[in-house]
């Protein structure tokens, strides 16, 4: 029987229209689902919408609509959005569907009957944006860091789930299963949450205040807390507890989420499962955020980029490829239209599209479209070596969630095919057999690339296959050189796969930059513009894409920052942890090899080029201003 794979996206709140943050998470999940299908797994891919709770009821009221009508409309927009981006979900669950509500009621009743739910009073700081109580520690300047608003103090009678009771078990589970929460930094974050009491979880809201939700089966005066309701979608959609899909796919579950909902998925959800005596999911895969102007994109911040406009302009695959390739999964990324165009032109129009054009032209011109398989010779050694094991390398990287590197691996291969064509120069070859050999090798290589890039670009790779006269293929069909049959014929006509996107004159842009770079003497007011702060180094990692760089996590004034610095040649990551350093805090965020840096650490450069970080000469609190 085929191996199974189950992947989910978060179910999205319908108070906002689909935006790039949703698209990013969903594209990552779709990429994984498509890859697994191509790689022979019996795959199930779930997405959907989270339609209950206060924030949805408020949004419906603002729109002057009944909640049900409102959620129906927005849920339809999500479906439309996923159609535009070619998201291959197998099911779309809505929490207002009866199949879901039934499971929520049943699950609540089960753990209530077991004694894991009790009634009590609760007072705390509630953020409606997050739909949860925040702890004092989570606040920045008294505000929710994700929504920029002060949470409300609330006191009310609620039902509680005995979450604290499962804390020790959960910690142990995470320690015993290193890949349970990935990447590692998020696992550490969760372990740190679990090193202190987590308290019990309020799982109901009085109906007098929030009526848009699922009634508790034993007390109709209360509705289910929206997170308790929402998380259960992952099993309700499979037909928990005795559905065939549930039995088949749940044991292979992997959730893909954004880092903003780590606590709910890594703490609430597993303890809920444990209380219901349900097997715990296999992996929680945590993605970073895409940022615009250095901040999370969200409707409440008003800085939303519209991926559907990009898709209309450049096609869905260009958007998918760009989002997957640009940012290492798990880290924050900055995206822009200019970035998309640059990536598209370099990788897709130049490297891949041109190669296809060139080789098609030659096969048609020299061979009337027919390829002959000739055993590779010395000249092919490089390409043969690069093709061999390529699918395995890509699989390995995808299994480690290194999607951008997996794509880069294939692009490297495409570049090696380009070099091969240039070196072998088929237009100069006199030996007929040798000419066959070269043309075959390039088309065979493109065939491999088409399969391995398909999870990222399903539409374009189907076109690429058609341009080469190929039907559907799977990963098993591309294990090294020579998968293409002898005598294969390519069609005479095919559209241009990736037409180049014209951009503004580069030289002119370069001159503008140079002008700006000249540094005159400055006025005090200029210096005063610098927000220099003492910051405490919390953790340091090597940059995933650059040997020279370190990714440094800092704390200042309760706020967290990530800074990327060229310090790898000067410090070991561990050496820096606990140091107090000087941060230029208001530097415009910049992306360095895919990781966004929010500021810059000050360092002195010795005559021999060694760097020494500046530190205050006595202990001052992190966050202190420097003037
Ligand atoms: N409804 C909850 C999830 C319940 S799952 C049982 C929710 N919905 S949400 O619509 O607010 O956002 C869900 C996810 O969207 C985030 O976790 C994240 O994956 C993604 N993103 C929203 N904004 C984002 C960015 N700016 N960048 C990347 N992804 C972000 O939370």
XYZ file of C-alpha atoms and ligand atoms in Angstrom:
658
model
C 0.000 0.000 0.000
C 1.213 3.516 -0.791
C 2.721 5.558 2.026
C 0.327 8.217 3.277
C 0.794 11.921 3.825
C -1.565 14.452 5.352
C -0.831 18.166 5.242
C -2.900 21.084 6.479
C -2.818 24.855 6.326
C -4.232 26.947 9.144
C -7.887 27.624 8.534
C -8.063 31.318 7.818
C -10.146 33.873 9.625
C -12.764 35.254 7.341
C -12.573 38.751 8.772
C -9.906 39.613 6.199
C -9.838 38.962 2.486
C -7.168 36.534 1.325
C -3.789 38.256 1.359
C -0.177 37.387 0.727
C 0.382 35.970 4.219
C -2.394 33.448 3.665
C -1.128 32.781 0.160
C 2.407 32.179 1.410
C 1.377 29.589 4.000
C -0.968 27.897 1.562
C 1.592 27.801 -1.247
C 4.119 26.169 1.081
C 1.563 23.500 1.977
C 0.549 23.039 -1.644
C 4.176 22.654 -2.650
C 4.609 19.895 -0.093
C 1.339 18.175 -1.048
C 2.194 18.228 -4.741
C 5.686 16.979 -4.089
C 4.445 14.067 -2.005
C 1.881 13.101 -4.647
C 4.537 13.190 -7.348
C 6.765 11.162 -5.073
C 4.211 8.387 -4.811
C 2.481 9.187 -1.524
C -1.228 8.754 -0.988
C -1.706 12.406 -0.035
C -4.484 14.404 1.539
C -4.293 18.191 1.632
C -6.678 20.204 3.775
C -7.355 23.905 3.954
C -10.391 25.903 5.009
C -11.795 28.831 6.930
C -12.193 29.697 10.600
C -15.604 31.309 10.818
C -16.652 31.632 14.453
C -15.757 34.033 17.234
C -15.867 37.596 18.266
C -13.634 39.018 15.612
C -15.723 37.509 12.812
C -18.973 38.675 14.419
C -17.518 42.185 14.676
C -16.415 42.154 11.046
C -19.875 41.004 9.921
C -21.478 43.777 11.958
C -19.144 46.342 10.405
C -20.133 45.074 6.974
C -23.785 45.370 8.010
C -24.406 41.684 7.398
C -25.641 38.626 9.227
C -22.644 36.551 10.302
C -23.630 33.522 8.223
C -24.087 35.549 5.053
C -20.818 37.345 5.716
C -18.794 34.160 6.264
C -20.332 32.538 3.191
C -19.123 35.424 1.068
C -15.610 35.546 2.421
C -15.179 31.763 2.395
C -16.070 31.858 -1.299
C -13.335 34.452 -1.814
C -10.799 32.129 -0.235
C -11.865 29.334 -2.548
C -11.524 31.666 -5.506
C -8.089 32.797 -4.319
C -6.850 29.212 -4.110
C -8.199 28.521 -7.557
C -6.201 31.463 -8.907
C -3.017 30.183 -7.291
C -3.637 26.554 -8.331
C -3.869 25.220 -4.813
C -4.556 21.509 -5.069
C -6.456 20.993 -1.827
C -8.464 17.808 -1.394
C -10.941 19.282 1.031
C -11.966 22.722 2.225
C -13.370 22.704 5.728
C -15.515 25.522 7.118
C -16.064 25.607 10.862
C -19.709 26.579 10.349
C -20.386 23.267 8.611
C -22.421 20.723 10.513
C -19.798 17.981 9.990
C -17.367 20.133 11.952
C -19.723 21.358 14.670
C -20.748 17.792 15.399
C -17.152 16.762 16.084
C -16.474 19.807 18.270
C -19.503 19.034 20.464
C -18.593 15.393 20.687
C -14.963 16.119 21.560
C -15.884 18.637 24.235
C -18.344 16.232 25.779
C -15.767 13.459 25.849
C -13.161 15.426 27.733
C -15.815 17.025 29.956
C -16.989 13.549 30.923
C -13.429 12.569 31.718
C -13.159 15.462 34.162
C -10.729 17.626 32.187
C -13.075 20.613 31.997
C -14.235 22.713 34.960
C -15.992 26.048 35.545
C -14.169 29.068 36.975
C -13.652 32.807 36.954
C -11.014 34.319 34.763
C -9.408 37.706 34.581
C -6.850 38.536 31.943
C -5.717 40.711 29.054
C -7.561 39.748 25.891
C -6.536 40.594 22.331
C -9.460 40.243 19.940
C -7.034 40.189 16.979
C -5.342 37.071 18.382
C -8.586 35.801 19.940
C -6.721 34.818 23.097
C -5.566 36.065 26.463
C -2.021 37.380 26.351
C 0.466 37.173 29.197
C 2.208 40.356 30.432
C 5.446 38.968 29.013
C 4.054 38.830 25.509
C 3.199 42.541 25.406
C 5.437 45.192 23.882
C 4.915 48.649 25.366
C 1.654 47.351 26.788
C 0.418 46.369 23.322
C -0.064 43.173 21.387
C 3.050 42.934 19.188
C 1.107 41.419 16.292
C -1.835 43.798 16.234
C -0.396 46.964 17.778
C -3.378 47.452 20.110
C -3.709 47.369 23.883
C -5.489 44.210 25.002
C -8.652 44.589 27.069
C -8.851 43.579 30.704
C -11.593 40.981 30.960
C -13.129 39.119 33.822
C -15.714 36.472 33.197
C -17.003 33.045 34.118
C -15.600 30.466 31.731
C -15.104 26.786 31.406
C -11.500 25.717 31.618
C -9.584 22.884 30.089
C -6.973 21.366 32.409
C -4.071 22.157 30.129
C -1.440 22.557 32.826
C -2.009 18.929 33.767
C -0.465 17.887 30.427
C 2.509 20.250 30.463
C 5.088 17.753 31.722
C 3.914 15.150 29.240
C 4.117 17.619 26.349
C 7.606 18.764 27.298
C 8.703 15.191 27.406
C 7.111 14.459 24.029
C 8.926 17.388 22.436
C 12.231 16.398 23.996
C 11.863 12.816 22.817
C 10.815 13.795 19.283
C 13.328 16.331 17.994
C 11.556 16.853 14.656
C 8.112 17.337 16.188
C 8.281 21.123 15.927
C 10.417 22.417 13.088
C 12.579 24.386 12.406
C 14.520 24.039 15.648
C 14.194 27.657 16.792
C 10.449 27.226 17.238
C 10.939 23.997 19.152
C 13.170 25.913 21.552
C 10.600 28.645 21.847
C 7.949 26.105 22.826
C 10.251 24.359 25.284
C 10.835 27.702 26.902
C 7.060 28.340 27.173
C 6.723 24.905 28.761
C 9.486 25.480 31.280
C 7.010 27.512 33.357
C 3.397 26.798 34.299
C 1.076 27.360 31.338
C -2.118 27.446 33.368
C -5.454 26.069 32.266
C -7.130 27.173 29.076
C -10.375 29.067 29.054
C -12.409 27.246 26.419
C -15.755 28.991 26.465
C -17.248 32.444 26.138
C -20.510 33.543 27.765
C -23.187 33.737 25.111
C -24.248 37.084 26.532
C -21.051 38.537 25.065
C -20.230 36.304 22.088
C -23.026 34.423 20.438
C -21.354 33.497 17.147
C -19.980 30.084 18.041
C -20.714 26.479 18.861
C -22.755 25.995 22.031
C -21.238 23.843 24.738
C -23.228 20.609 24.738
C -23.785 20.737 28.522
C -24.326 24.500 28.915
C -26.087 26.417 26.128
C -25.305 29.709 27.885
C -21.727 29.368 26.645
C -20.152 29.009 23.227
C -16.885 27.260 22.475
C -13.726 29.347 22.460
C -12.800 29.880 18.824
C -9.366 28.227 19.032
C -10.761 25.100 20.662
C -13.299 24.978 17.865
C -10.815 25.780 15.077
C -8.034 23.352 15.949
C -10.426 20.434 15.754
C -10.895 21.089 12.029
C -7.792 19.019 11.395
C -9.637 15.905 12.548
C -13.250 16.842 11.835
C -12.480 17.184 8.124
C -11.192 13.616 8.111
C -14.358 12.290 9.690
C -13.101 11.806 13.254
C -13.502 9.472 15.094
C -14.306 6.578 12.780
C -14.117 7.901 9.214
C -12.024 6.014 6.704
C -10.024 9.122 5.857
C -9.332 9.708 9.514
C -7.899 6.234 9.969
C -5.867 6.513 6.814
C -4.405 9.979 7.019
C -4.352 11.157 10.617
C -1.319 9.034 11.581
C 0.665 10.923 8.893
C -0.423 14.455 9.862
C 1.792 17.481 9.356
C 0.536 20.978 10.071
C 1.942 24.005 8.284
C 1.443 27.248 10.174
C 2.900 30.730 10.526
C 4.946 31.562 13.601
C 2.196 33.825 14.972
C 0.078 30.815 15.850
C 2.823 28.667 17.302
C 1.509 28.566 20.860
C -1.990 27.485 19.897
C -0.668 24.669 17.694
C 2.291 23.554 19.791
C 0.710 23.853 23.236
C -3.100 23.983 23.065
C -3.553 21.451 20.274
C -1.336 18.571 21.468
C -2.712 18.824 25.002
C -6.242 18.797 23.573
C -5.387 15.671 21.609
C -3.825 14.019 24.601
C -6.895 14.750 26.722
C -9.059 13.129 24.044
C -6.677 10.157 23.896
C -6.000 10.849 20.258
C -2.648 10.201 18.635
C -0.525 13.360 18.414
C 0.216 14.797 14.968
C 3.631 14.009 13.453
C 5.089 17.412 12.674
C 4.368 21.057 13.197
C 6.102 23.014 10.436
C 6.431 26.662 11.281
C 6.924 29.334 8.646
C 8.158 32.878 9.109
C 6.281 35.954 8.050
C 6.451 37.902 4.879
C 7.023 41.517 5.634
C 6.343 44.764 3.893
C 8.207 47.825 5.178
C 9.756 45.611 7.848
C 6.460 44.806 9.542
C 4.080 41.923 9.356
C 1.524 42.442 6.633
C -1.979 42.530 7.948
C -5.215 44.265 7.312
C -5.122 46.051 10.646
C -1.713 47.521 9.815
C -2.895 48.532 6.342
C 0.228 47.369 4.493
C -1.082 44.431 2.555
C 0.535 43.336 -0.727
C -1.897 41.720 -3.123
C -0.524 38.479 -4.582
C -3.575 38.113 -6.792
C -2.669 41.289 -8.659
C 0.828 39.899 -9.111
C -0.672 36.683 -10.306
C -2.825 38.498 -12.848
C 0.263 40.321 -14.131
C 2.920 37.617 -14.058
C 0.974 34.386 -13.686
C 0.362 32.224 -10.619
C 3.511 30.168 -11.063
C 5.790 33.201 -10.992
C 4.234 34.192 -7.651
C 4.474 30.669 -6.252
C 8.055 30.233 -7.373
C 9.118 33.621 -6.032
C 7.554 33.134 -2.612
C 9.024 29.642 -2.259
C 12.447 30.503 -3.574
C 13.030 33.873 -1.983
C 12.794 33.099 1.706
C 14.169 30.126 3.607
C 11.162 28.409 5.158
C 10.887 29.278 8.825
C 12.501 32.705 8.582
C 10.905 36.049 7.872
C 11.191 37.373 4.354
C 10.698 40.677 2.610
C 8.899 40.533 -0.696
C 8.318 43.119 -3.366
C 7.183 43.280 -6.939
C 10.670 44.324 -8.054
C 12.066 41.264 -6.294
C 9.611 39.026 -8.082
C 10.508 40.455 -11.476
C 14.224 40.072 -10.812
C 13.878 36.457 -9.678
C 11.580 35.627 -12.590
C 13.897 37.129 -15.180
C 17.021 35.502 -13.765
C 15.835 31.985 -12.994
C 12.826 31.479 -15.198
C 13.206 33.649 -18.298
C 16.999 33.399 -18.623
C 18.067 30.082 -17.159
C 15.092 27.857 -17.836
C 12.998 29.532 -20.548
C 15.913 30.338 -22.853
C 17.327 26.862 -22.588
C 14.026 25.374 -23.666
C 13.810 27.776 -26.597
C 17.344 27.043 -27.727
C 17.125 23.310 -27.545
C 13.698 23.124 -29.172
C 14.922 25.230 -32.075
C 17.921 22.985 -32.598
C 16.034 19.703 -32.298
C 13.509 20.897 -34.851
C 16.064 22.417 -37.191
C 18.690 19.671 -37.106
C 16.583 16.616 -36.418
C 13.030 17.384 -37.516
C 11.966 17.112 -33.868
C 13.167 13.541 -33.277
C 15.654 12.617 -30.553
C 17.979 9.645 -30.643
C 19.307 8.189 -27.447
C 23.095 7.790 -27.590
C 25.162 6.636 -24.653
C 26.827 9.572 -22.893
C 30.511 10.180 -23.469
C 33.171 12.166 -21.665
C 31.600 15.449 -22.655
C 28.419 14.458 -20.823
C 30.176 13.437 -17.592
C 29.284 16.693 -15.801
C 25.589 16.615 -16.694
C 25.268 12.891 -16.001
C 26.824 13.381 -12.557
C 24.578 16.350 -11.819
C 21.451 14.445 -12.892
C 22.326 11.373 -10.899
C 20.854 11.546 -7.432
C 19.294 14.949 -8.140
C 15.793 13.798 -7.194
C 17.162 12.282 -3.986
C 18.922 15.503 -3.075
C 15.765 17.483 -3.751
C 13.730 15.034 -1.670
C 16.214 15.302 1.204
C 16.001 19.092 1.186
C 12.213 19.102 1.013
C 12.037 16.646 3.899
C 14.090 19.134 5.902
C 11.690 21.918 4.834
C 14.457 23.639 2.861
C 12.157 24.412 -0.040
C 14.214 27.305 -1.372
C 17.348 25.164 -1.446
C 15.506 22.324 -3.143
C 14.481 24.690 -5.936
C 17.962 26.134 -6.117
C 19.361 22.620 -6.497
C 17.227 22.143 -9.618
C 18.141 25.582 -10.931
C 21.831 24.752 -10.477
C 21.203 21.721 -12.620
C 19.490 23.855 -15.263
C 22.468 26.211 -15.206
C 24.787 23.255 -15.675
C 22.731 22.288 -18.754
C 23.187 25.814 -20.102
C 26.928 25.594 -19.589
C 26.935 22.196 -21.248
C 25.169 23.555 -24.347
C 27.647 26.423 -24.542
C 30.641 24.109 -24.182
C 29.431 21.459 -26.574
C 28.125 24.040 -29.087
C 25.824 21.691 -31.037
C 25.738 24.145 -33.957
C 29.415 23.337 -34.572
C 29.233 19.560 -34.188
C 29.948 17.628 -37.374
C 29.594 14.105 -35.988
C 25.921 13.151 -36.387
C 25.900 10.737 -33.477
C 27.528 13.286 -31.222
C 24.939 15.867 -32.175
C 22.190 13.396 -31.244
C 23.903 12.791 -27.939
C 23.997 16.478 -27.018
C 20.421 17.237 -28.041
C 19.151 14.175 -26.206
C 21.080 15.031 -23.052
C 19.658 18.542 -22.868
C 16.052 17.477 -23.468
C 16.437 14.621 -21.003
C 17.768 17.115 -18.437
C 14.872 19.497 -19.040
C 12.490 16.605 -18.570
C 13.994 15.977 -15.133
C 13.826 19.668 -14.221
C 10.179 19.850 -15.320
C 9.216 17.101 -12.890
C 11.206 18.435 -9.969
C 9.922 21.976 -10.429
C 6.321 20.948 -10.895
C 5.304 21.235 -7.217
C 6.337 24.908 -7.359
C 5.051 25.670 -10.874
C 2.323 23.196 -11.796
C 0.972 25.171 -14.754
C 4.253 26.136 -16.347
C 5.847 22.754 -15.880
C 2.882 21.101 -17.574
C 3.485 23.554 -20.442
C 7.171 22.733 -20.423
C 6.366 19.043 -20.647
C 3.993 19.715 -23.527
C 6.668 21.739 -25.311
C 8.825 18.633 -25.080
C 6.056 16.256 -26.070
C 5.900 14.678 -22.619
C 2.883 13.562 -20.622
C 2.549 13.294 -16.865
C 5.579 12.002 -15.020
C 6.478 11.272 -11.421
C 9.640 11.596 -9.370
C 10.336 7.905 -9.896
C 10.622 8.618 -13.648
C 13.566 10.960 -13.241
C 16.324 9.050 -11.535
C 19.378 10.281 -13.388
C 20.377 10.594 -17.043
C 18.515 8.668 -19.707
C 14.842 8.493 -18.744
C 13.706 9.836 -22.105
C 12.936 7.053 -24.611
C 14.873 6.711 -27.840
C 13.037 8.148 -30.855
C 11.041 10.626 -28.750
C 9.504 13.399 -30.783
C 8.902 16.990 -29.739
C 6.084 19.085 -31.181
C 6.812 21.643 -33.879
C 4.965 24.476 -32.133
C 5.110 25.637 -28.525
C 4.524 28.982 -26.849
C 7.375 30.855 -25.152
C 7.384 29.567 -21.605
C 8.650 32.560 -19.641
C 8.680 35.769 -21.686
C 11.136 38.232 -20.195
C 9.651 41.077 -18.117
C 11.036 44.479 -19.114
C 12.386 46.605 -16.249
C 13.604 50.182 -15.952
C 17.040 51.155 -17.161
C 19.558 49.620 -14.740
C 22.369 52.093 -15.413
C 20.183 54.980 -14.507
C 19.106 53.327 -11.265
C 22.791 52.678 -10.439
C 23.729 56.339 -10.925
C 20.952 57.469 -8.621
C 22.284 55.185 -5.904
C 25.853 56.471 -6.261
C 24.759 60.047 -5.754
C 23.125 59.110 -2.511
C 26.196 57.338 -1.241
C 28.548 60.331 -0.960
C 28.939 61.137 2.745
C 29.229 64.784 3.765
C 29.885 66.008 7.344
C 26.686 65.947 9.339
C 24.684 68.167 11.645
C 23.779 67.080 15.198
C 20.170 66.649 14.020
C 21.423 64.040 11.603
C 23.108 62.118 14.387
C 19.989 62.460 16.528
C 18.092 60.549 13.891
C 19.988 57.413 14.877
C 18.156 55.285 17.400
C 21.095 53.578 19.091
C 20.251 51.057 21.775
C 21.833 48.527 24.050
C 20.530 45.081 23.122
C 20.987 41.700 24.729
C 21.977 38.753 22.507
C 19.484 35.920 23.117
C 20.550 33.409 20.489
C 22.762 33.172 17.418
C 22.718 30.870 14.452
C 24.706 30.510 11.277
C 22.961 32.035 8.292
C 21.392 29.229 6.238
C 22.574 30.709 2.938
C 25.802 32.568 3.660
C 28.960 31.416 5.462
C 29.999 34.946 6.358
C 26.774 35.860 8.126
C 25.245 35.169 11.521
C 21.560 35.481 12.362
C 21.384 37.114 15.779
C 18.265 37.317 17.918
C 18.268 40.272 20.289
C 16.123 41.524 23.077
C 15.599 45.171 23.892
C 12.903 46.528 26.135
C 10.926 43.294 25.958
C 10.927 43.494 22.157
C 12.621 40.861 20.003
C 14.724 41.650 16.983
C 16.554 39.667 14.388
C 19.724 41.125 12.978
C 21.987 39.660 10.355
C 25.656 40.567 10.633
C 28.900 39.675 8.845
C 30.428 38.317 12.013
C 30.855 34.613 11.308
C 34.594 34.986 10.670
C 35.053 36.856 13.935
C 32.851 35.161 16.513
C 31.523 31.716 17.271
C 27.711 31.898 17.609
C 27.827 30.688 21.236
C 30.366 33.333 22.255
C 27.894 36.096 21.543
C 24.948 34.810 23.566
C 24.413 36.924 26.692
C 26.522 39.863 25.432
C 25.154 43.377 25.534
C 25.792 45.030 22.203
C 25.088 48.307 20.463
C 22.257 48.260 17.952
C 21.321 50.830 15.373
C 17.648 50.163 15.931
C 15.925 52.337 13.351
C 17.837 51.259 10.286
C 15.424 50.384 7.496
C 15.017 46.571 7.488
C 17.082 44.895 4.809
C 17.149 41.435 3.463
C 20.528 39.721 3.535
C 20.589 36.512 1.509
C 16.962 35.821 2.265
C 16.886 36.769 5.957
C 15.522 40.113 7.076
C 17.760 42.160 9.328
C 16.019 44.686 11.580
C 18.948 46.940 12.407
C 22.708 46.742 12.572
C 25.211 45.983 15.316
C 28.065 48.437 15.718
C 31.578 47.066 15.555
C 35.074 48.483 15.261
C 37.339 47.220 12.513
C 40.982 46.644 13.434
C 43.846 47.292 11.024
C 43.991 43.590 10.152
C 40.287 43.541 9.412
C 39.201 41.859 12.672
C 35.853 43.046 13.946
C 35.195 43.847 17.604
C 31.613 44.421 18.700
C 30.960 47.491 20.818
C 29.569 46.796 24.290
C 28.717 49.178 27.171
C 31.469 49.162 29.803
C 29.115 48.547 32.696
C 25.828 46.673 32.851
C 22.820 48.672 31.640
C 19.388 47.321 30.798
C 18.739 46.034 27.321
C 16.855 48.762 25.482
C 18.840 51.657 27.041
C 19.266 54.568 24.674
C 22.717 55.622 23.522
C 23.456 59.249 22.756
N -7.779 31.222 12.205
C -6.481 31.179 12.725
C -5.851 29.834 12.462
C -6.582 28.664 13.001
S -5.835 27.165 12.578
C -6.596 26.036 13.488
C -5.631 32.286 12.112
N -6.024 32.745 10.928
S -5.330 33.953 10.139
O -6.132 34.121 8.974
O -5.168 35.077 10.974
O -3.918 33.573 9.736
C -3.444 32.302 9.590
C -2.069 32.261 9.046
O -1.866 33.164 7.970
C -0.932 32.621 9.958
O -0.562 31.690 10.872
C 0.144 32.650 8.950
O 0.420 31.346 8.573
C -0.508 33.341 7.814
N -0.123 34.726 7.805
C -0.862 35.811 8.064
N -0.089 36.905 7.837
C 1.135 36.521 7.445
C 2.236 37.164 6.876
N 2.337 38.455 6.775
N 3.235 36.390 6.376
C 3.150 35.021 6.348
N 2.135 34.413 6.857
C 1.224 35.106 7.658
O -4.635 32.645 12.693
